[in-house]
Short mmCIF file of C-alpha atoms in Angstrom, two decimals:
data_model
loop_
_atom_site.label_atom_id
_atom_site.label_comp_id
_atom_site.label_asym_id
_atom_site.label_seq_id
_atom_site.Cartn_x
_atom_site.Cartn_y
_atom_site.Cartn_z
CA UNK A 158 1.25 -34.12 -0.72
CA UNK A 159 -0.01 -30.51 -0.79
CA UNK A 160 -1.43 -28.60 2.27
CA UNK A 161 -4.22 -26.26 1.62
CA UNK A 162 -5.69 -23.97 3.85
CA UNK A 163 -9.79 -23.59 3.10
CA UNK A 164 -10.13 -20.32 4.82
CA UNK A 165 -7.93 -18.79 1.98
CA UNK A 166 -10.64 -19.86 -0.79
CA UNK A 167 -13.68 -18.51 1.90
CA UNK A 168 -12.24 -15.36 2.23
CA UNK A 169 -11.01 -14.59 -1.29
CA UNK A 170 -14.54 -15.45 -2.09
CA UNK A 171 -16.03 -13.10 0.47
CA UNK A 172 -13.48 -10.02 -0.57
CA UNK A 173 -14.43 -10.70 -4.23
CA UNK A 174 -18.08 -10.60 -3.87
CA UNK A 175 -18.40 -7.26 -1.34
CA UNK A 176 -15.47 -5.29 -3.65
CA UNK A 177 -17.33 -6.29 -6.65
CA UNK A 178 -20.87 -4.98 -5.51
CA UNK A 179 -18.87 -1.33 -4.36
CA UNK A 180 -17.54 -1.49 -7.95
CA UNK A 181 -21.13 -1.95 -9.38
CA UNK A 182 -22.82 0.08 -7.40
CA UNK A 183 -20.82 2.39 -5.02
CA UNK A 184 -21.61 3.41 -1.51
CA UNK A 185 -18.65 3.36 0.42
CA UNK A 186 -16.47 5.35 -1.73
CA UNK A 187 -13.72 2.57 -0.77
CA UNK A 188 -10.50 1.87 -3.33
CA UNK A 189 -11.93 -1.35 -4.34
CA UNK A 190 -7.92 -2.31 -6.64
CA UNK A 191 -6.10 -5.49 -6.71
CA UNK A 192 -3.57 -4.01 -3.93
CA UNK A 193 -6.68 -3.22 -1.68
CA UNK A 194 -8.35 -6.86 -2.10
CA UNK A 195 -4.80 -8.94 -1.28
CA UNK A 196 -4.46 -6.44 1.90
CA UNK A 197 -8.07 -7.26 3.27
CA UNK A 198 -6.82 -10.88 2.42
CA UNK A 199 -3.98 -10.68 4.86
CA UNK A 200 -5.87 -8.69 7.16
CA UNK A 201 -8.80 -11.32 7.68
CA UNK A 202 -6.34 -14.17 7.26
CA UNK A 203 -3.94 -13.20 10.26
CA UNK A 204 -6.93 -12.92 12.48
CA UNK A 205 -8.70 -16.65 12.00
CA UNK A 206 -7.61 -19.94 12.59
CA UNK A 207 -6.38 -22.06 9.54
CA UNK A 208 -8.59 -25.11 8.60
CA UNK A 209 -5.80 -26.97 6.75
CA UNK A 210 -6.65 -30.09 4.83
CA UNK A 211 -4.94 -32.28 2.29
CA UNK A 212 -7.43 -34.41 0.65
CA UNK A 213 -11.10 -34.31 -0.99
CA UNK A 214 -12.53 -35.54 1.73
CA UNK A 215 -11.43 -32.85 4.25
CA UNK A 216 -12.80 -30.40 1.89
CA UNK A 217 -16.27 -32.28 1.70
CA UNK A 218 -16.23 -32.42 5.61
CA UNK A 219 -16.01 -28.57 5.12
CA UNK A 220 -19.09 -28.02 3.15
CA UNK A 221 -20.89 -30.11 5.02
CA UNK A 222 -20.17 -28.36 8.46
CA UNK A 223 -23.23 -26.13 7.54
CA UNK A 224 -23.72 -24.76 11.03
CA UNK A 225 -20.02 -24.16 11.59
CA UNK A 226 -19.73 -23.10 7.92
CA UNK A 227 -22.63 -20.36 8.75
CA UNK A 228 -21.42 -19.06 11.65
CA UNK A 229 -17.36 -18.84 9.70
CA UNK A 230 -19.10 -16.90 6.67
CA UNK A 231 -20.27 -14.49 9.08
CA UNK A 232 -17.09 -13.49 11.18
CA UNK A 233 -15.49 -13.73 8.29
CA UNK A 234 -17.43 -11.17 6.10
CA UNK A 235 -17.35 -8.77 9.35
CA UNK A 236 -13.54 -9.06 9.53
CA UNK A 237 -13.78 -8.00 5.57
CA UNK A 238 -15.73 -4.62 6.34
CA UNK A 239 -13.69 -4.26 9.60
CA UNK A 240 -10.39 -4.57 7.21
CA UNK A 241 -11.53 -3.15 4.29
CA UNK A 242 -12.38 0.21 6.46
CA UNK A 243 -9.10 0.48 8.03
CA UNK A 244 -6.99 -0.48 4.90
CA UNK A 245 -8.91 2.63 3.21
CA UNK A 246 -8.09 4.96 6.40
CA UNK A 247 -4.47 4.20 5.79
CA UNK A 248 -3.47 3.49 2.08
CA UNK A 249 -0.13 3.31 0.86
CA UNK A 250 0.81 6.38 -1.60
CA UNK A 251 0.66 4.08 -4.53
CA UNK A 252 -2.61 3.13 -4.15
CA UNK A 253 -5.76 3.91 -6.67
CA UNK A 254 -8.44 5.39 -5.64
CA UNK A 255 -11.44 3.49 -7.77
CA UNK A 256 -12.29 0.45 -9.97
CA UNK A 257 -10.41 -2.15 -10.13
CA UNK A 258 -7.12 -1.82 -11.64
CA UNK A 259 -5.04 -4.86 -13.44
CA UNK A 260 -1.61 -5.23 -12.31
CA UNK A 261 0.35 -5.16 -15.44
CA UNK A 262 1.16 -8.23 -17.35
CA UNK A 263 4.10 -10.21 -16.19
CA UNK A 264 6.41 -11.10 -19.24
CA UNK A 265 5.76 -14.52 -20.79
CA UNK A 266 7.73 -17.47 -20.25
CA UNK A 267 10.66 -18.38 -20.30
CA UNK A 268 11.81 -15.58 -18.05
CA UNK A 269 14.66 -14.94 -15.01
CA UNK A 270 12.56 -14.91 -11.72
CA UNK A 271 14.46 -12.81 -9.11
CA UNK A 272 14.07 -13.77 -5.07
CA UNK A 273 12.88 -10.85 -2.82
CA UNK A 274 16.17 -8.93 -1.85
CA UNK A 275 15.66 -7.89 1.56
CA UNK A 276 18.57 -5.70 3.83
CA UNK A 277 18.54 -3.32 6.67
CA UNK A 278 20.01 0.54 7.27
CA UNK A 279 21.60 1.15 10.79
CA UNK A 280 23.40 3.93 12.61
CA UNK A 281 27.15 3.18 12.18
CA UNK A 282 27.54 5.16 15.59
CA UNK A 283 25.37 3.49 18.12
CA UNK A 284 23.96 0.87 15.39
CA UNK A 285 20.29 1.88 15.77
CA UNK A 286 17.88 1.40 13.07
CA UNK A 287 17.83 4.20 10.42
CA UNK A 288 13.88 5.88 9.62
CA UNK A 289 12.45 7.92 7.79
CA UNK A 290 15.12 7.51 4.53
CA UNK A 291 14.75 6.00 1.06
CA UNK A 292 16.63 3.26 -0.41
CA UNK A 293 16.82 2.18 -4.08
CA UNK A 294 17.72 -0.97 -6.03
CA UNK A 295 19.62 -0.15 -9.12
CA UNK A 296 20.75 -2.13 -11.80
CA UNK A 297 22.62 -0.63 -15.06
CA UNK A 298 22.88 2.94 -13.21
CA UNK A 299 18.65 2.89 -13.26
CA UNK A 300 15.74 2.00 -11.16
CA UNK A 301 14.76 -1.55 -10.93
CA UNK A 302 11.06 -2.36 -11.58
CA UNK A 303 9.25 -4.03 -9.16
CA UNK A 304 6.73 -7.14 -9.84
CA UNK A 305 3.69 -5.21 -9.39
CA UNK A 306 2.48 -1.26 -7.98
CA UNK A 307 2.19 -2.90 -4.64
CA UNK A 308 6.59 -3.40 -4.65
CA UNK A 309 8.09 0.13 -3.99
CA UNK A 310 11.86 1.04 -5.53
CA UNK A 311 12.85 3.32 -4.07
CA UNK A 312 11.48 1.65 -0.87
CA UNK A 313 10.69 3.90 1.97
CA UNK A 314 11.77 3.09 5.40
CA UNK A 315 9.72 3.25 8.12
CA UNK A 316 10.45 3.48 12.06
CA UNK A 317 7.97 0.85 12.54
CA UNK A 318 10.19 -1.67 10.18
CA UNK A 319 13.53 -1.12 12.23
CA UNK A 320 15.66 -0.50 9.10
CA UNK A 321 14.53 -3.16 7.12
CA UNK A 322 13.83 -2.85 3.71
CA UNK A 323 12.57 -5.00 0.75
CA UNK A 324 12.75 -5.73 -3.25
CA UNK A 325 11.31 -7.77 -5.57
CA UNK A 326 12.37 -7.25 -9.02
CA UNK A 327 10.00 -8.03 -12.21
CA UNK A 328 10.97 -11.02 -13.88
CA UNK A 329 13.34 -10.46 -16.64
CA UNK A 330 12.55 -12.43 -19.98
CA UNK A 331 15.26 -15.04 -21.40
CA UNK A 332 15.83 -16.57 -24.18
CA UNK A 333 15.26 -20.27 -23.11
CA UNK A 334 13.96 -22.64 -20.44
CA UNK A 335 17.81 -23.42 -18.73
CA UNK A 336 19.46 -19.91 -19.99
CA UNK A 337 21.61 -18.93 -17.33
CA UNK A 338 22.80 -15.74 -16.58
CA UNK A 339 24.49 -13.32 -13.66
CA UNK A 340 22.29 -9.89 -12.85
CA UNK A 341 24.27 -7.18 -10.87
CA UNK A 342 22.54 -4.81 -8.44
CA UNK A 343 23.17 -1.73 -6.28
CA UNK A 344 22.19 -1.08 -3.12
CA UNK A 345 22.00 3.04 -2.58
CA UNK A 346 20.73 5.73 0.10
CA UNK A 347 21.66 9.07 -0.09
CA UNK A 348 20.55 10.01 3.94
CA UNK A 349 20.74 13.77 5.12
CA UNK A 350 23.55 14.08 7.74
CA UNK A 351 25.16 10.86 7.07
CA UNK A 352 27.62 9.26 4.44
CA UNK A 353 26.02 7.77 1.60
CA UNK A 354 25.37 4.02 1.75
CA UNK A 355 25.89 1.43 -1.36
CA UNK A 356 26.35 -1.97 -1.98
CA UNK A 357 26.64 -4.09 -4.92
CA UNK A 358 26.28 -7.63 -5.43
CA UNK A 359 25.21 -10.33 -7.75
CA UNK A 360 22.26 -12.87 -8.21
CA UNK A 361 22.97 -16.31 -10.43
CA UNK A 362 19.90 -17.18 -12.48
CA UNK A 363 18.71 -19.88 -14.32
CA UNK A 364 15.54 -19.26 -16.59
CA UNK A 365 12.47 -21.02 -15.84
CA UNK A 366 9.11 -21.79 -17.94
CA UNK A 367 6.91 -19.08 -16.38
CA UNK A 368 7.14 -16.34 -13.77
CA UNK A 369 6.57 -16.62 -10.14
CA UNK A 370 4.05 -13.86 -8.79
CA UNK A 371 4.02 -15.34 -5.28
CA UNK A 372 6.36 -14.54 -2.40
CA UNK A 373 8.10 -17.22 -0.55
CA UNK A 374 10.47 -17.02 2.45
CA UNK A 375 12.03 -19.46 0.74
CA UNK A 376 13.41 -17.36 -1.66
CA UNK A 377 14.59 -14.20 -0.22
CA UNK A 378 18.05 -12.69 -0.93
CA UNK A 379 19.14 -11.48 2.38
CA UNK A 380 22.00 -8.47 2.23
CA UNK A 381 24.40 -7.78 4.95
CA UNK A 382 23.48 -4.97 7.11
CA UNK A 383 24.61 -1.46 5.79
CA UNK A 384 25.93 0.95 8.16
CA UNK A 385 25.78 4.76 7.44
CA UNK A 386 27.71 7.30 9.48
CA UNK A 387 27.31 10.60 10.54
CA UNK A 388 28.91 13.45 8.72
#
């Protein structure tokens, strides 16, 4: 049995239709790019209560509901502007400003699908979060790349994240549905005034039919803390 929340489909619906009449006629001068329309996503989503259903008939009952379905279109679309005009007042640095852009083309099947790798950077003197400092995934002695623009490697650490900092590496084609193989990663932060910080370790794969381009907490690769001390 599958759960499915029917707010998800309103609002995707509602971001699609106003960032698609900015894009054909422009009067905001908002980005209107794929990272843009899943952040208003979130945005409206963490602010409205789920209507979860798991059969055609709850999502008949939903279309029926035309009074509450009026009134739900309407906070909804407001929470869209409200997000989309904050979102644009604080964009990531990888964001574009403009059109649409595609996110480029995951690889076709059958392909390696890595978990998120997630990890945090404290003080190895009074084991405070670390701010302010870049860390990068490496594998091979370069850069991994990310799933999509909206994954940063190096990732940037914030004071508002408390050290924490997150990967998810592009799937990796394979030869066959079943291949297995072992990927090895580094861990690395060069921080001014403290020792460098590095740590390897290795992910066990197993090739599946297609990628995966959507997060789970399921599958996240959690690192031990990494502890850099001062100079």
């Amino acid at each position: 049995m599958e759960i499915h929340n029917l707010m998800e489909d309103v609002v995707r619906s509602a971001v699609e239709e106003l960032f698609d009449a900015e894009e054909r006629s422009p009067k905001l001068g908002f980005c209107t790019c794929a990272q843009c329309r899943m952040d208003v996503c979130c945005y409206v989503l963490n602010r409205i209560p789920p209507e979860y259903v798991t059969s055609g008939r709850g999502v008949v009952h939903g279309e029926t509901d035309w009074s509450g379905k009026v009134q739900r279109t309407a906070d909804v679309l407001s929470l869209v502007r409200e997000g989309w005009t904050r979102i644009n007042q604080k964009k990531r640095p990888q964001y574009h400003q403009g059109p649409s852009k595609a996110t480029p083309e995951l690889p076709a099947g059958p392909v390696f699908n890595f978990p998120s790798v997630m990890g945090r950077v404290l003080n190895g003197a009074d084991f405070s979060p670390l701010a302010d400092i870049q860390v990068g995934l490496y594998r091979d002695g370069e850069l991994v790349p990310m799933i999509d623009p909206n994954w940063q490697n190096p990732c940037r650490i914030v004071r508002e994240t408390e050290g924490l900092y997150i990967f998810w590496p592009r799937p990796h084609p394979a030869g066959s549905v079943g291949d297995e193989a072992v990927f090895q990663f580094r861990v690395y932060a060069e921080l001014p005034g403290y020792e460098e910080v590095s740590h390897y370790f290795e992910l066990p794969l197993v090739a599946e039919p297609s990628a995966v381009d959507q997060i789970t907490v399921r599958k996240v690769h959690k690192l031990p803390d990494l502890y850099a001390f001062p100079k």
